[in-house]
Coordinates of N, CA and C and ligand atoms in Angstrom, one line a residue:
M1 N -6.9 29.5 6.1 CA -7.2 28.1 5.1 C -7.7 26.8 6.2
N2 N -8.6 26.2 5.5 CA -9.1 24.9 6.5 C -7.8 24.1 6.5
D3 N -8.1 23.4 7.5 CA -6.8 22.3 7.8 C -7.2 21.2 6.9
P4 N -6.2 20.2 6.4 CA -6.4 19.3 5.5 C -7.3 18.3 6.1
R5 N -7.8 17.4 5.2 CA -8.6 16.2 5.8 C -7.8 15.5 6.2
P6 N -8.2 14.5 7.1 CA -7.3 13.3 7.5 C -7.0 12.5 6.6
L7 N -5.8 11.9 6.5 CA -5.3 10.8 5.5 C -5.6 9.6 5.7
A8 N -6.2 8.4 5.0 CA -6.3 7.2 5.2 C -5.6 6.3 4.0
L9 N -5.1 5.3 4.3 CA -4.4 4.2 3.4 C -5.2 3.1 3.5
V10 N -6.0 2.4 2.7 CA -6.9 1.5 2.4 C -6.2 0.2 1.6
T11 N -5.5 -0.8 2.1 CA -5.2 -1.8 1.0 C -6.4 -2.6 0.6
G12 N -6.3 -3.2 -0.5 CA -7.1 -4.2 -0.7 C -8.4 -3.2 -1.2
A13 N -8.4 -2.1 -1.9 CA -9.3 -1.4 -2.2 C -10.0 -1.3 -3.5
S14 N -9.2 -2.1 -4.3 CA -9.9 -2.5 -5.7 C -11.2 -3.0 -5.6
R15 N -11.4 -3.9 -4.5 CA -12.7 -4.5 -4.7 C -13.1 -5.2 -3.2
G16 N -14.2 -5.8 -3.0 CA -14.5 -6.4 -2.0 C -14.8 -5.4 -0.7
I17 N -14.2 -6.0 0.6 CA -14.3 -5.1 1.9 C -13.6 -3.9 1.6
G18 N -12.3 -3.9 0.8 CA -11.5 -2.7 1.1 C -12.2 -1.5 0.3
A19 N -12.6 -1.9 -1.0 CA -13.4 -0.9 -1.7 C -14.6 -0.3 -0.9
A20 N -15.5 -1.1 0.1 CA -16.2 -0.5 0.7 C -15.8 0.2 1.9
V21 N -14.8 -0.2 2.4 CA -14.2 0.6 3.6 C -13.7 2.2 3.1
A22 N -13.4 2.1 1.8 CA -12.7 3.2 0.9 C -14.0 4.2 0.7
R23 N -15.1 3.7 0.4 CA -16.5 4.3 0.0 C -16.8 4.8 1.5
A24 N -16.7 4.2 2.7 CA -17.4 4.7 3.7 C -16.6 5.8 4.6
L25 N -15.1 5.7 4.3 CA -13.9 6.8 4.7 C -14.1 8.2 3.9
A26 N -14.6 7.9 2.5 CA -14.3 9.0 1.6 C -15.1 10.5 2.0
P27 N -16.2 10.6 2.5 CA -16.7 11.7 3.0 C -16.1 12.4 4.1
T28 N -15.2 11.7 4.6 CA -14.5 12.7 6.0 C -12.9 12.5 5.3
H29 N -12.3 11.6 4.6 CA -10.7 11.4 4.7 C -10.3 11.6 3.3
D30 N -9.3 11.9 3.0 CA -8.3 11.9 1.8 C -8.0 10.4 1.9
L31 N -7.9 9.7 0.6 CA -7.5 8.3 0.6 C -6.6 7.7 -0.6
L32 N -5.6 6.9 0.0 CA -4.9 6.3 -0.8 C -5.5 4.9 -0.9
L33 N -5.7 4.7 -2.5 CA -6.3 3.0 -2.7 C -5.4 2.1 -3.0
G34 N -5.0 1.1 -2.1 CA -4.0 -0.2 -2.4 C -4.9 -1.0 -3.1
G35 N -4.2 -1.8 -4.1 CA -4.5 -2.9 -4.6 C -3.6 -3.0 -5.7
R36 N -3.7 -3.9 -6.6 CA -2.8 -4.2 -7.8 C -3.7 -4.0 -9.2
D37 N -4.8 -4.0 -9.0 CA -5.5 -3.8 -10.2 C -5.6 -2.2 -10.6
A38 N -4.7 -1.6 -11.3 CA -4.7 -0.2 -11.8 C -6.1 0.3 -12.0
A39 N -6.6 -0.2 -13.1 CA -7.8 -0.2 -13.6 C -9.1 0.2 -12.7
A40 N -8.9 -0.9 -11.8 CA -10.2 -0.9 -10.8 C -9.8 0.5 -9.9
L41 N -8.8 0.6 -9.6 CA -8.1 1.8 -8.8 C -8.6 3.2 -9.5
E42 N -8.4 3.0 -10.4 CA -8.6 4.4 -11.2 C -9.7 4.8 -11.3
K43 N -10.9 3.7 -11.6 CA -12.2 4.0 -11.5 C -13.1 4.3 -10.2
L44 N -12.3 3.6 -9.0 CA -12.8 4.0 -7.7 C -12.2 5.5 -7.5
A45 N -11.0 5.8 -7.7 CA -10.6 7.1 -7.7 C -11.4 8.2 -8.3
A46 N -11.9 7.8 -9.4 CA -12.6 8.8 -10.2 C -14.1 9.2 -9.5
E47 N -14.5 7.8 -8.7 CA -15.7 8.1 -8.0 C -15.7 8.9 -6.8
L48 N -14.3 9.0 -6.3 CA -14.3 9.3 -4.5 C -13.3 10.5 -4.7
P49 N -14.0 11.7 -4.6 CA -13.0 12.9 -4.5 C -12.1 12.8 -3.3
G50 N -10.9 13.3 -3.4 CA -10.1 13.4 -2.4 C -9.1 11.9 -2.3
S51 N -9.6 11.3 -3.3 CA -8.5 9.7 -3.3 C -7.5 9.5 -4.6
R52 N -6.8 8.7 -4.4 CA -5.8 8.6 -5.4 C -5.5 6.8 -5.5
P53 N -5.0 6.4 -6.5 CA -4.5 5.0 -6.5 C -3.3 4.9 -5.9
W54 N -3.1 3.7 -5.2 CA -1.6 3.4 -4.4 C -1.5 2.2 -4.8
A55 N -1.2 1.8 -6.1 CA -1.2 0.4 -6.5 C 0.5 -0.3 -6.4
V56 N 0.3 -1.4 -5.5 CA 1.7 -1.8 -5.3 C 1.1 -3.2 -4.8
E57 N 2.1 -4.4 -5.3 CA 2.4 -5.4 -5.0 C 2.8 -5.7 -3.4
L58 N 2.1 -6.0 -2.5 CA 2.6 -5.8 -1.1 C 3.4 -6.8 -0.6
T59 N 3.4 -7.9 -1.5 CA 4.9 -8.6 -0.8 C 5.7 -8.8 -1.6
D60 N 6.1 -7.5 -2.4 CA 7.5 -6.8 -2.7 C 7.8 -5.9 -1.7
P61 N 8.8 -6.3 -1.1 CA 9.2 -5.3 0.2 C 9.7 -3.8 -0.4
E62 N 10.7 -4.0 -1.7 CA 11.3 -2.9 -2.2 C 10.2 -2.1 -2.8
A63 N 9.1 -2.5 -3.8 CA 8.0 -1.9 -4.3 C 7.4 -1.1 -3.1
T64 N 6.9 -1.8 -1.9 CA 6.2 -1.1 -0.8 C 7.2 -0.2 -0.3
A65 N 8.5 -0.1 -0.1 CA 9.2 0.8 0.5 C 9.1 1.8 -0.3
A66 N 9.1 1.8 -1.8 CA 9.1 3.1 -2.7 C 7.9 3.7 -2.7
A67 N 6.8 2.9 -2.4 CA 5.5 3.4 -2.6 C 5.0 4.2 -1.3
V68 N 5.7 4.1 -0.1 CA 5.3 4.6 1.0 C 6.1 6.1 1.1
Q69 N 7.2 6.4 0.0 CA 8.0 7.4 0.2 C 7.0 8.9 0.1
G70 N 7.3 9.9 0.9 CA 6.3 10.9 0.8 C 5.4 10.8 1.9
I71 N 5.1 9.7 2.3 CA 3.7 9.6 3.3 C 4.4 10.1 4.7
D72 N 4.2 11.3 5.2 CA 4.6 11.5 6.0 C 4.0 11.6 7.5
R73 N 2.6 11.9 7.2 CA 1.4 11.6 8.2 C 0.5 10.7 7.7
L74 N -0.2 9.8 8.6 CA -1.1 8.9 8.3 C -2.0 9.0 9.4
D75 N -3.6 9.0 9.0 CA -4.4 9.1 10.2 C -5.0 7.7 10.3
V76 N -5.2 6.9 9.2 CA -5.7 5.9 9.5 C -5.0 4.8 8.3
L77 N -4.9 3.4 8.6 CA -4.3 2.6 7.6 C -5.2 1.3 8.1
V78 N -5.9 1.0 7.1 CA -6.7 -0.1 7.0 C -5.9 -1.3 6.2
H79 N -5.6 -2.5 6.7 CA -5.1 -3.6 5.9 C -6.5 -4.4 5.5
S80 N -6.8 -4.3 4.5 CA -8.0 -5.3 4.0 C -7.3 -6.2 2.8
A81 N -6.3 -6.2 2.3 CA -5.9 -6.9 1.2 C -5.3 -8.3 2.2
G82 N -5.8 -9.3 1.4 CA -5.5 -10.6 1.8 C -6.1 -11.6 0.8
V83 N -5.6 -13.0 1.4 CA -5.6 -14.0 0.1 C -6.5 -15.1 1.0
G84 N -7.3 -16.0 0.6 CA -8.1 -17.0 1.6 C -7.8 -18.3 0.5
M85 N -6.9 -19.1 1.2 CA -6.3 -20.3 0.0 C -6.7 -21.6 1.0
L86 N -7.8 -22.1 0.7 CA -8.4 -23.2 1.5 C -7.8 -24.6 1.3
G87 N -8.0 -25.6 2.1 CA -7.3 -27.2 1.9 C -7.1 -27.6 3.3
T88 N -7.1 -28.8 3.6 CA -6.9 -29.6 4.6 C -5.5 -29.5 4.7
I89 N -5.1 -29.8 6.2 CA -3.4 -29.6 6.2 C -2.9 -30.9 5.5
A90 N -3.7 -32.1 5.2 CA -3.0 -33.2 4.4 C -3.0 -32.7 3.0
E91 N -3.5 -31.8 2.3 CA -3.4 -31.3 1.0 C -2.6 -30.2 0.8
T92 N -2.2 -29.3 1.8 CA -1.5 -28.0 1.7 C 0.1 -28.2 1.5
P93 N 0.2 -27.7 0.5 CA 2.0 -27.6 0.3 C 2.4 -26.4 0.9
P94 N 3.8 -26.6 1.0 CA 4.5 -25.3 1.7 C 4.5 -24.1 0.9
E95 N 4.3 -24.2 -0.5 CA 3.9 -23.0 -1.1 C 2.7 -22.0 -0.7
T96 N 1.6 -23.0 -0.3 CA 0.4 -22.2 -0.1 C 0.5 -21.8 1.3
W97 N 1.3 -22.5 2.4 CA 1.4 -21.7 3.6 C 2.2 -20.6 3.5
R98 N 3.4 -20.5 2.8 CA 4.5 -19.4 2.6 C 3.4 -18.1 1.9
R99 N 2.6 -18.4 0.8 CA 2.1 -17.3 0.1 C 0.9 -16.6 1.0
Q100 N 0.0 -17.6 1.7 CA -0.7 -17.1 2.8 C -0.2 -16.3 3.8
F101 N 0.9 -16.8 4.4 CA 1.8 -15.7 5.2 C 2.2 -14.6 4.7
D102 N 2.7 -14.7 3.6 CA 3.5 -13.7 3.0 C 2.4 -12.5 2.8
V103 N 1.1 -12.7 2.3 CA 0.3 -11.6 1.7 C -0.4 -11.1 3.2
N104 N -1.1 -12.0 4.3 CA -1.9 -11.9 5.1 C -1.0 -11.5 6.4
V105 N 0.2 -11.9 6.6 CA 1.0 -11.3 7.5 C 2.4 -10.5 7.5
V106 N 3.1 -11.1 6.7 CA 4.3 -10.3 6.5 C 4.3 -9.1 5.8
A107 N 3.2 -9.0 4.7 CA 3.1 -7.7 4.3 C 2.5 -7.0 5.1
V108 N 1.7 -7.3 5.6 CA 0.9 -6.4 6.8 C 2.1 -5.9 7.8
A109 N 2.9 -6.7 8.4 CA 3.7 -6.3 9.4 C 4.8 -5.2 8.7
E110 N 5.3 -5.5 7.7 CA 6.1 -4.6 6.8 C 5.4 -3.1 6.4
L111 N 4.2 -3.0 6.1 CA 3.7 -1.9 5.5 C 3.4 -1.1 6.9
T112 N 3.1 -1.8 7.8 CA 3.0 -1.0 9.1 C 4.1 -0.5 9.7
R113 N 5.0 -1.2 9.8 CA 6.9 -1.0 10.3 C 6.9 0.1 9.5
L114 N 6.9 0.4 8.2 CA 7.5 1.4 7.1 C 6.5 2.7 7.7
L115 N 5.4 2.7 7.8 CA 4.7 3.6 8.1 C 4.3 4.3 9.8
L116 N 5.1 3.4 10.4 CA 4.9 3.6 11.8 C 5.4 5.4 12.3
P117 N 6.3 5.6 11.4 CA 6.5 7.4 12.0 C 5.8 8.0 11.5
A118 N 4.8 7.7 10.5 CA 3.7 8.8 9.8 C 2.3 8.5 10.6
L119 N 2.2 7.3 11.3 CA 0.9 6.9 12.1 C 1.2 7.6 13.5
R120 N 2.7 7.5 14.1 CA 3.0 7.9 15.5 C 2.7 9.6 15.3
A121 N 3.2 10.4 14.0 CA 2.8 11.8 14.0 C 1.4 12.1 14.1
T122 N 0.6 11.5 14.0 CA -0.8 11.9 14.0 C -1.7 11.0 15.4
G123 N -0.8 10.2 16.0 CA -2.0 9.2 16.9 C -2.5 8.4 16.1
G124 N -2.2 7.8 14.9 CA -3.2 6.9 14.2 C -4.0 5.7 14.3
D125 N -4.9 5.5 13.6 CA -5.6 4.1 13.8 C -4.9 3.0 12.9
V126 N -4.7 2.0 13.6 CA -4.2 0.6 12.5 C -5.5 -0.3 12.4
V127 N -6.3 -0.9 11.4 CA -7.2 -1.5 11.2 C -6.9 -2.8 10.3
L128 N -7.0 -3.7 11.2 CA -6.5 -5.2 10.6 C -7.7 -6.0 10.3
V129 N -8.2 -6.1 9.0 CA -9.5 -6.9 8.7 C -8.7 -8.4 8.7
N130 N -9.4 -8.9 10.1 CA -9.0 -10.2 10.2 C -10.2 -11.2 10.1
S131 N -10.7 -12.4 10.4 CA -11.4 -13.1 9.8 C -12.0 -13.6 11.5
G132 N -13.3 -14.2 11.3 CA -13.8 -15.4 12.2 C -12.5 -16.3 12.3
S133 N -11.9 -16.6 11.4 CA -10.8 -17.8 11.4 C -9.6 -17.4 12.0
G134 N -9.6 -16.1 12.6 CA -8.6 -15.8 13.3 C -9.0 -15.8 14.9
L135 N -10.3 -16.2 15.3 CA -10.3 -16.7 16.5 C -10.7 -18.2 16.7
A136 N -11.2 -18.9 15.6 CA -11.5 -20.7 15.9 C -11.1 -20.9 14.5
A137 N -10.2 -22.0 14.7 CA -9.6 -22.9 13.5 C -10.6 -24.0 13.1
R138 N -11.0 -24.2 11.8 CA -12.0 -25.1 11.5 C -11.3 -26.1 10.5
A139 N -11.4 -27.3 10.3 CA -11.1 -28.3 9.4 C -11.1 -27.8 7.9
G140 N -10.3 -27.8 7.4 CA -10.2 -27.5 5.7 C -9.8 -26.0 5.6
W141 N -9.5 -25.3 6.9 CA -9.2 -23.7 6.7 C -7.6 -23.8 7.4
G142 N -7.1 -24.5 7.6 CA -5.8 -24.8 8.7 C -4.6 -23.6 8.2
S143 N -4.3 -23.3 7.0 CA -3.3 -22.6 6.7 C -3.9 -21.0 6.6
Y144 N -5.4 -20.7 6.3 CA -5.7 -19.5 6.4 C -6.1 -19.0 7.9
A145 N -6.3 -19.9 8.4 CA -6.9 -19.7 10.1 C -5.6 -19.3 10.9
A146 N -4.2 -20.0 10.4 CA -2.9 -19.9 11.1 C -2.7 -18.7 10.8
S147 N -2.8 -18.3 9.3 CA -2.4 -16.8 9.3 C -3.0 -15.5 10.0
K148 N -4.6 -16.0 10.2 CA -5.1 -14.8 10.8 C -5.0 -15.0 12.4
F149 N -4.7 -16.3 12.9 CA -4.3 -16.0 14.3 C -2.9 -15.3 14.4
A150 N -2.1 -15.5 13.4 CA -1.0 -14.7 13.2 C -1.1 -13.4 13.5
L151 N -2.2 -12.9 12.4 CA -2.5 -11.4 12.3 C -2.9 -10.9 13.6
R152 N -3.7 -11.6 14.4 CA -4.1 -11.1 15.7 C -3.1 -11.1 16.7
A153 N -2.2 -11.9 16.4 CA -0.9 -11.8 17.5 C -0.3 -10.8 17.4
F154 N 0.0 -10.3 15.9 CA 0.5 -8.9 15.3 C 0.0 -8.1 16.0
G155 N -1.3 -7.9 15.9 CA -2.1 -6.8 16.5 C -2.1 -6.6 17.9
D156 N -2.0 -7.5 18.6 CA -1.8 -7.3 20.2 C -0.6 -7.2 20.4
A157 N 0.5 -7.3 20.0 CA 1.8 -7.1 20.2 C 2.0 -5.4 19.8
L158 N 1.4 -5.3 18.4 CA 1.6 -3.6 18.1 C 0.8 -2.7 19.0
R159 N -0.3 -3.2 19.6 CA -1.1 -2.7 20.4 C -0.2 -2.2 21.9
A160 N 0.4 -3.1 22.0 CA 1.1 -3.0 23.6 C 2.3 -2.4 23.4
E161 N 2.9 -2.2 22.2 CA 4.1 -1.6 21.9 C 4.1 -0.2 21.4
E162 N 2.8 0.1 21.0 CA 2.6 1.5 20.5 C 1.4 2.4 21.2
P163 N 1.7 2.5 22.3 CA 0.3 2.9 23.0 C -0.3 4.5 22.4
A164 N 0.4 4.9 21.7 CA -0.1 6.1 21.3 C -1.0 5.9 19.9
L165 N -1.0 4.9 19.4 CA -1.9 4.3 18.2 C -3.1 3.6 19.1
R166 N -4.3 3.4 18.0 CA -5.2 2.6 18.2 C -5.2 1.4 17.1
V167 N -5.3 0.2 17.7 CA -5.0 -0.9 16.8 C -6.4 -1.7 16.8
I168 N -6.9 -2.2 15.8 CA -8.5 -2.3 15.8 C -8.4 -3.5 15.0
S169 N -8.6 -4.9 15.8 CA -9.0 -6.0 14.7 C -10.4 -6.2 14.6
V170 N -10.6 -6.4 13.2 CA -12.0 -6.7 12.8 C -12.2 -8.1 12.6
H171 N -13.3 -8.6 13.0 CA -13.1 -10.4 12.6 C -14.6 -10.6 12.0
P172 N -14.8 -10.4 10.6 CA -16.3 -10.5 10.2 C -16.1 -12.2 9.9
G173 N -17.5 -12.7 9.7 CA -18.0 -13.8 9.4 C -17.9 -13.7 7.6
R174 N -18.8 -14.6 7.1 CA -18.5 -14.8 5.6 C -19.1 -13.7 5.2
V175 N -18.5 -13.0 4.2 CA -18.9 -11.8 3.2 C -19.0 -11.9 1.6
D176 N -19.8 -11.5 1.2 CA -19.9 -11.3 -0.1 C -19.2 -10.9 -1.0
T177 N -18.3 -11.5 -1.3 CA -16.9 -10.7 -2.1 C -16.4 -11.8 -2.9
D178 N -15.5 -11.5 -3.9 CA -14.9 -12.7 -4.7 C -14.1 -13.6 -4.1
M179 N -13.6 -13.2 -2.8 CA -13.1 -14.5 -2.0 C -13.9 -15.2 -1.5
Q180 N -15.2 -15.0 -1.3 CA -16.1 -15.7 -1.0 C -16.7 -16.7 -1.9
R181 N -16.9 -16.1 -3.1 CA -17.0 -17.0 -4.2 C -15.9 -18.0 -4.5
G182 N -14.7 -17.9 -4.2 CA -13.7 -18.8 -4.3 C -13.8 -19.7 -3.4
V183 N -14.2 -19.4 -2.1 CA -14.5 -20.4 -0.9 C -15.5 -21.4 -1.1
V184 N -16.5 -20.7 -1.9 CA -17.9 -21.6 -1.9 C -17.6 -22.5 -3.5
A185 N -16.6 -22.3 -4.3 CA -16.2 -23.1 -5.3 C -15.7 -23.9 -4.9
H186 N -14.8 -23.6 -3.9 CA -13.8 -24.9 -3.4 C -14.9 -25.8 -2.5
E187 N -15.5 -25.2 -1.7 CA -16.9 -26.2 -1.2 C -17.8 -26.8 -1.7
G188 N -17.8 -26.4 -3.1 CA -18.8 -27.3 -4.0 C -20.3 -26.7 -4.1
G189 N -20.6 -25.5 -3.4 CA -21.8 -25.3 -3.3 C -22.6 -24.3 -4.3
E190 N -23.4 -24.0 -4.1 CA -24.3 -22.8 -5.0 C -23.9 -21.6 -4.3
Y191 N -23.5 -20.5 -5.2 CA -23.3 -19.4 -4.6 C -24.6 -18.4 -4.3
D192 N -24.8 -18.0 -3.0 CA -25.9 -17.0 -2.9 C -25.6 -16.0 -1.8
G193 N -24.9 -15.0 -2.2 CA -24.4 -13.9 -1.9 C -25.4 -13.2 -0.7
A194 N -26.7 -13.3 -1.0 CA -27.5 -12.7 0.1 C -27.4 -13.4 1.4
R195 N -26.6 -14.7 1.5 CA -26.6 -15.4 2.9 C -25.5 -14.8 3.9
F196 N -24.8 -13.9 3.1 CA -23.5 -13.6 3.7 C -23.6 -12.0 4.3
L197 N -22.6 -11.5 4.9 CA -22.4 -10.3 5.3 C -22.2 -9.4 3.9
R198 N -22.9 -8.1 3.7 CA -22.4 -7.2 2.9 C -21.0 -6.6 3.3
P199 N -20.0 -6.4 2.0 CA -19.1 -5.7 2.3 C -19.0 -4.1 3.1
E200 N -20.5 -3.6 2.8 CA -20.4 -2.3 3.7 C -21.0 -2.7 4.9
S201 N -21.4 -3.6 5.5 CA -21.7 -4.2 6.9 C -20.2 -3.9 7.6
V202 N -19.3 -4.7 7.0 CA -18.0 -4.5 7.6 C -17.5 -3.3 7.6
A203 N -17.7 -2.6 6.5 CA -17.0 -1.3 6.4 C -17.7 -0.3 7.6
A204 N -19.1 -0.8 7.9 CA -19.7 0.1 9.1 C -18.6 -0.3 10.5
A205 N -18.5 -1.4 10.5 CA -17.6 -1.9 11.6 C -16.3 -1.0 11.8
V206 N -15.9 -0.8 10.6 CA -14.4 -0.4 10.5 C -14.6 1.2 10.9
L207 N -15.6 1.9 10.4 CA -16.0 3.1 10.5 C -15.8 3.3 12.4
A208 N -16.8 2.4 12.7 CA -17.1 2.4 14.2 C -15.8 2.6 14.6
G209 N -14.7 1.8 14.6 CA -13.2 1.7 15.5 C -12.9 2.9 15.1
V210 N -12.8 3.6 13.8 CA -11.8 4.8 13.4 C -12.6 5.9 14.1
T211 N -13.9 6.2 14.2 CA -14.9 7.2 14.7 C -15.1 7.1 16.2
A212 N -14.7 5.9 16.7 CA -14.8 6.0 18.2 C -14.2 7.2 18.9
S213 N -14.9 7.8 20.0 CA -14.4 9.1 20.5 C -13.0 8.7 21.1
P214 N -12.1 9.6 21.2 CA -10.7 9.4 21.0 C -10.4 8.9 22.5
D215 N -10.8 8.9 23.7 CA -10.8 7.9 25.1 C -11.0 6.4 24.4
A216 N -11.8 6.5 23.3 CA -12.3 4.7 23.4 C -11.3 4.2 22.4
H217 N -11.2 2.9 22.5 CA -10.1 2.1 21.7 C -10.9 0.7 21.6
L218 N -11.5 0.5 20.5 CA -12.5 -0.5 20.0 C -11.3 -1.6 19.6
T219 N -10.8 -2.4 20.5 CA -9.4 -3.4 20.3 C -10.1 -4.5 19.5
E220 N -11.4 -5.1 19.5 CA -11.7 -6.4 18.7 C -13.1 -6.0 18.7
I221 N -13.1 -6.1 17.1 CA -15.0 -6.1 16.8 C -15.0 -7.4 15.9
V222 N -15.9 -8.3 16.5 CA -16.6 -9.3 15.8 C -18.3 -9.2 15.0
V223 N -18.0 -9.4 13.5 CA -19.1 -9.1 13.1 C -19.7 -10.4 12.3
R224 N -20.9 -11.2 12.5 CA -21.3 -12.3 11.9 C -22.6 -11.9 11.3
P225 N -23.0 -12.8 10.2 CA -24.2 -12.7 9.6 C -25.1 -13.0 10.5
R226 N -26.4 -12.2 10.4 CA -27.6 -12.7 11.3 C -27.9 -14.1 10.9
A227 N -28.3 -14.8 12.1 CA -28.5 -16.2 12.0 C -29.3 -16.6 10.8
D228 N -30.5 -15.4 10.9 CA -31.6 -15.9 10.0 C -31.4 -15.5 8.3
L229 N -30.0 -15.1 8.1 CA -29.7 -14.9 6.9 C -29.0 -16.5 6.3
R230 N -28.7 -17.3 7.1 CA -28.0 -18.5 6.8 C -29.0 -19.3 6.1
G231 N -30.1 -19.4 6.5 CA -31.1 -20.3 5.6 C -31.0 -21.7 5.9
Ligands
LIG301 P1 -11.1 -9.6 -2.1 O1 -12.6 -9.4 -2.7 O2 -10.5 -11.2 -2.7 O3 -10.1 -8.8 -2.4 C1 -9.0 -9.0 -1.9 C2 -7.9 -7.5 -2.1 O4 -6.8 -7.9 -1.6 C3 -8.0 -7.0 -3.5 O5 -8.1 -5.5 -3.5 C4 -6.6 -7.7 -3.9 O6 -6.1 -6.9 -5.0 C5 -5.9 -7.1 -2.8 N1 -4.7 -8.2 -2.6 C6 -4.7 -9.2 -2.5 N2 -3.2 -10.1 -2.6 C7 -2.7 -8.8 -2.6 C8 -1.0 -8.3 -2.8 N3 -0.2 -9.4 -2.9 N4 -0.8 -7.1 -3.0 C9 -1.3 -6.0 -3.2 N5 -3.0 -6.4 -3.0 C10 -3.5 -7.5 -2.7 O7 -11.1 -10.1 -0.7 P2 -12.0 -9.6 0.2 O8 -13.4 -10.5 0.7 O9 -12.7 -8.2 0.2 O10 -11.3 -9.8 1.9 C11 -10.7 -8.6 2.3 C12 -9.9 -8.9 3.6 O11 -11.0 -9.9 4.4 C13 -9.0 -10.1 3.5 O12 -7.9 -9.9 4.5 C14 -9.6 -11.3 4.0 O13 -9.1 -12.4 4.7 C15 -10.9 -11.0 5.0 N6 -12.0 -11.6 5.2 C16 -12.8 -12.0 4.3 C17 -13.9 -12.6 4.5 C18 -14.8 -13.1 3.4 O14 -16.1 -13.8 3.5 N7 -15.0 -12.4 1.9 C19 -14.5 -13.1 5.7 C20 -13.6 -12.7 6.6 C21 -12.4 -11.9 6.5 P3 -6.2 -7.1 -6.6 O15 -7.6 -6.7 -6.9 O16 -5.0 -6.0 -7.1 O17 -5.9 -8.4 -6.7

């Protein structure tokens, strides 16, 4: 009998970057498709053989703990679920800080913690979809950037503590997704998705990290839109 294919869990797979990562991994991996939109996950699962929906609200620790039951071996964990809530420090209330950190940091830490035994069992890969905002903070992006700086610190600590795992932080610039539509609406400009990275281009960077030869560890991957796309 053939060995089973490696298993990947991709959060945020219902749309955007996570959906593109799921499509990129599907030819080689069985997949658990994370998100909350059950209909979108069912639709993607029908398209990708070897995949199934894994619907959970990741800020609910009990629901997350229940959802990981039975995952004893995991080869790849991609954290793409996230929120991007913008505003200056002057206009950002505590509930925005808390929500942004809850989704972008605490939920990532808890899901990783729960899955560590399964990841250790394979010597697996943890991919953190971070952001350019995890490398430099700009005016109007304070709480989002702070959450992504925290996510980078989480990744650095995890890499140091779990040498058998590979921990890959991917830092994309602006990507053509629903989140970016919200950003542009906030900024008050016209949306032109062609000026941004395609989700598939970020997925290709994730794939590069996961398929790197076993002796190689791509710890940080920075992906910017080409300058001549910016107009
Ligand atoms: P998106 O299109 O808005 O999709 C967000 C995904 O996260 C959806 O699948 C959503 O599930 C899931 N999600 C959000 N909150 C969740 C929660 N509490 N529990 C479970 N799932 C949750 O976003 P995206 O643009 O693909 O962004 C993906 C990641 O890339 C984020 O971490 C973001 O910070 C990062 N990033 C994005 C850009 C960009 O320009 N778009 C640039 C750099 C980095 P539902 O469909 O169920 O809501």
